Amino acid sequence: MAENFTHLDAEGNPAMVDVSGKAVTLRTAVAQCKIDLPEVVANQFSGDDLVTKKGSVIQTAILAGIMAAKQTSTLIPLCHPLGLEDCQVRIDRTAPDVLTISCTARITGKTGVEMEALTGASVAALTIYDMCKAFSHDIVIRDLRLIKKTGGKRDVDKENT
């Protein structure tokens, strides 16, 4: 792990990390979060989806997550603008009152896509909250974390932890 913050220059000012000397490799990241649904919201689901006046909650959240991942550098100041080669958002009902969101981002490049995967998962969750808040504001978004990262200096795999 780095001993210093990577986004600070020698004087301690914010700086974008210089990736010009890094090797181009296939880089993948998987992020995940969970949403706890109060009973009044969970009961609105028919199978694996909930359709509101705004449309399909799950389908809309998937699209929002993909769109957000593609816009990460406009949201997080020191992220490099990336042309993602692949982004997949999956939303599963893992318990009657829990949704699990996974976002996988992929690029062949000089910098990782962890922030894109994390942004995709979090915005998908926020979209579900937005579309379901008419039923209850007791929705809880929790456990946003990086699950897996490949490519670059070191891989990370927390899938089984």
Coordinates of C-alpha atoms in Angstrom, one line a residue:
M1 CA 0.0 0.0 0.0
A2 CA 1.1 3.6 -0.6
E3 CA 2.7 5.4 2.3
N4 CA 1.4 8.7 1.1
F5 CA -1.8 9.9 -0.4
T6 CA -1.6 9.5 -4.2
H7 CA -3.7 12.6 -5.0
L8 CA -1.4 15.2 -3.3
D9 CA 1.6 16.8 -4.9
A10 CA 4.9 17.5 -3.1
E11 CA 3.4 20.6 -1.5
G12 CA 0.3 18.9 -0.3
N13 CA -2.0 20.3 -3.0
P14 CA -4.6 18.2 -4.9
A15 CA -3.2 16.6 -8.0
M16 CA -4.3 14.1 -10.6
V17 CA -2.2 10.9 -10.5
D18 CA 0.2 10.8 -13.5
V19 CA -0.4 7.5 -15.2
S20 CA 1.6 8.2 -18.3
G21 CA 4.3 5.8 -17.3
K22 CA 2.0 2.9 -16.4
A23 CA 1.5 -0.2 -18.6
V24 CA -1.7 -0.7 -20.5
T25 CA -3.5 -3.7 -19.0
L26 CA -7.0 -5.1 -18.8
R27 CA -8.5 -3.7 -15.6
T28 CA -11.7 -4.8 -14.0
A29 CA -13.4 -3.8 -10.8
V30 CA -16.5 -5.1 -9.1
A31 CA -18.3 -3.1 -6.4
Q32 CA -21.4 -4.1 -4.4
C33 CA -23.9 -2.6 -2.0
K34 CA -27.1 -3.7 -0.4
I35 CA -30.4 -2.1 0.2
D36 CA -32.6 -3.0 3.1
L37 CA -36.3 -2.5 2.2
P38 CA -38.9 -1.9 4.8
E39 CA -41.8 -4.3 4.7
V40 CA -44.1 -1.7 3.0
V41 CA -41.6 -1.4 0.1
A42 CA -40.7 -5.1 -0.1
N43 CA -44.4 -6.0 -0.4
Q44 CA -44.7 -3.8 -3.5
F45 CA -42.5 -6.1 -5.5
S46 CA -44.0 -8.6 -7.9
G47 CA -41.3 -11.2 -8.4
D48 CA -38.0 -9.5 -8.9
D49 CA -39.2 -6.0 -9.9
L50 CA -41.4 -3.2 -8.8
V51 CA -43.2 -1.0 -11.3
T52 CA -44.1 2.5 -10.1
K53 CA -45.6 5.5 -11.9
K54 CA -42.0 6.3 -12.8
G55 CA -41.5 2.9 -14.5
S56 CA -39.6 -0.3 -13.6
V57 CA -37.5 0.3 -10.6
I58 CA -34.9 -2.4 -11.3
Q59 CA -34.5 -1.6 -15.0
T60 CA -34.2 2.2 -14.3
A61 CA -31.7 1.6 -11.6
I62 CA -29.5 -0.6 -13.9
L63 CA -29.5 2.2 -16.5
A64 CA -28.7 4.8 -13.9
G65 CA -25.8 2.8 -12.6
I66 CA -24.3 2.4 -16.0
M67 CA -24.8 6.0 -16.9
A68 CA -23.2 7.1 -13.6
A69 CA -20.2 4.8 -14.0
K70 CA -19.6 6.4 -17.4
Q71 CA -19.7 9.9 -15.8
T72 CA -17.5 9.2 -12.7
S73 CA -14.8 11.7 -13.7
T74 CA -17.3 14.5 -13.8
L75 CA -18.5 13.6 -10.3
I76 CA -15.2 12.9 -8.5
P77 CA -12.6 15.6 -9.2
L78 CA -9.4 13.7 -9.5
C79 CA -10.6 10.7 -11.4
H80 CA -9.3 10.2 -14.9
P81 CA -11.9 10.4 -17.7
L82 CA -12.2 6.9 -19.0
G83 CA -14.0 5.4 -22.0
L84 CA -15.3 2.2 -20.3
E85 CA -15.3 -0.8 -22.5
D86 CA -17.8 -2.7 -20.5
C87 CA -20.1 -1.9 -17.5
Q88 CA -22.7 -4.3 -16.1
V89 CA -25.1 -3.6 -13.3
R90 CA -26.9 -6.5 -11.7
I91 CA -29.6 -6.2 -9.0
D92 CA -30.7 -9.3 -7.2
R93 CA -33.3 -9.8 -4.5
T94 CA -31.2 -11.8 -2.1
A95 CA -33.8 -11.9 0.7
P96 CA -37.4 -10.8 0.8
D97 CA -36.3 -7.4 2.1
V98 CA -32.8 -7.1 0.7
L99 CA -31.6 -6.1 -2.8
T100 CA -27.9 -6.6 -3.7
I101 CA -26.4 -4.4 -6.4
S102 CA -23.2 -5.3 -8.2
C103 CA -21.5 -3.2 -10.7
T104 CA -18.6 -4.5 -12.9
A105 CA -16.6 -2.0 -14.9
R106 CA -13.8 -3.0 -17.4
I107 CA -11.3 -1.1 -19.5
T108 CA -8.0 -1.8 -21.2
G109 CA -5.9 1.1 -20.0
K110 CA -3.4 2.7 -17.6
T111 CA -5.6 3.3 -14.6
G112 CA -8.1 1.2 -12.7
V113 CA -11.9 1.4 -12.7
E114 CA -12.7 0.9 -9.0
M115 CA -14.3 4.4 -8.7
E116 CA -16.5 3.7 -11.8
A117 CA -17.7 0.4 -10.3
L118 CA -18.3 2.1 -6.9
T119 CA -20.1 5.0 -8.5
G120 CA -22.3 2.7 -10.6
A121 CA -23.4 0.6 -7.6
S122 CA -24.1 3.6 -5.5
V123 CA -26.1 5.5 -8.1
A124 CA -28.2 2.4 -8.9
A125 CA -29.0 2.2 -5.1
L126 CA -29.9 5.9 -5.0
T127 CA -32.2 5.4 -7.9
I128 CA -34.0 2.6 -6.1
Y129 CA -34.3 4.9 -3.1
D130 CA -35.7 7.7 -5.2
M131 CA -38.2 5.5 -6.9
C132 CA -39.4 3.8 -3.7
K133 CA -39.4 6.7 -1.3
A134 CA -43.1 7.4 -1.9
F135 CA -43.7 4.1 0.1
S136 CA -41.2 4.8 2.9
H137 CA -38.2 6.8 3.8
D138 CA -36.9 3.9 5.9
I139 CA -34.9 2.4 3.0
V140 CA -31.3 1.8 4.0
I141 CA -28.4 1.7 1.6
R142 CA -25.4 -0.1 3.2
D143 CA -22.1 -1.8 2.7
L144 CA -20.9 -0.1 -0.4
R145 CA -17.5 -1.7 -1.1
L146 CA -15.0 -2.9 -3.6
I147 CA -15.3 -6.6 -4.0
K148 CA -12.7 -7.3 -6.7
K149 CA -10.1 -5.6 -8.7
T150 CA -7.8 -7.0 -11.4
G151 CA -5.0 -5.4 -13.5
G152 CA -2.4 -2.9 -12.5
K153 CA 0.1 -3.3 -9.7
R154 CA -2.0 -5.6 -7.5
D155 CA -5.2 -7.5 -7.6
V156 CA -7.8 -7.4 -4.8
D157 CA -10.4 -10.1 -4.1
K158 CA -12.8 -9.8 -1.2
E159 CA -15.6 -11.8 -2.7
N160 CA -15.4 -14.4 0.0
T161 CA -14.7 -12.2 3.0

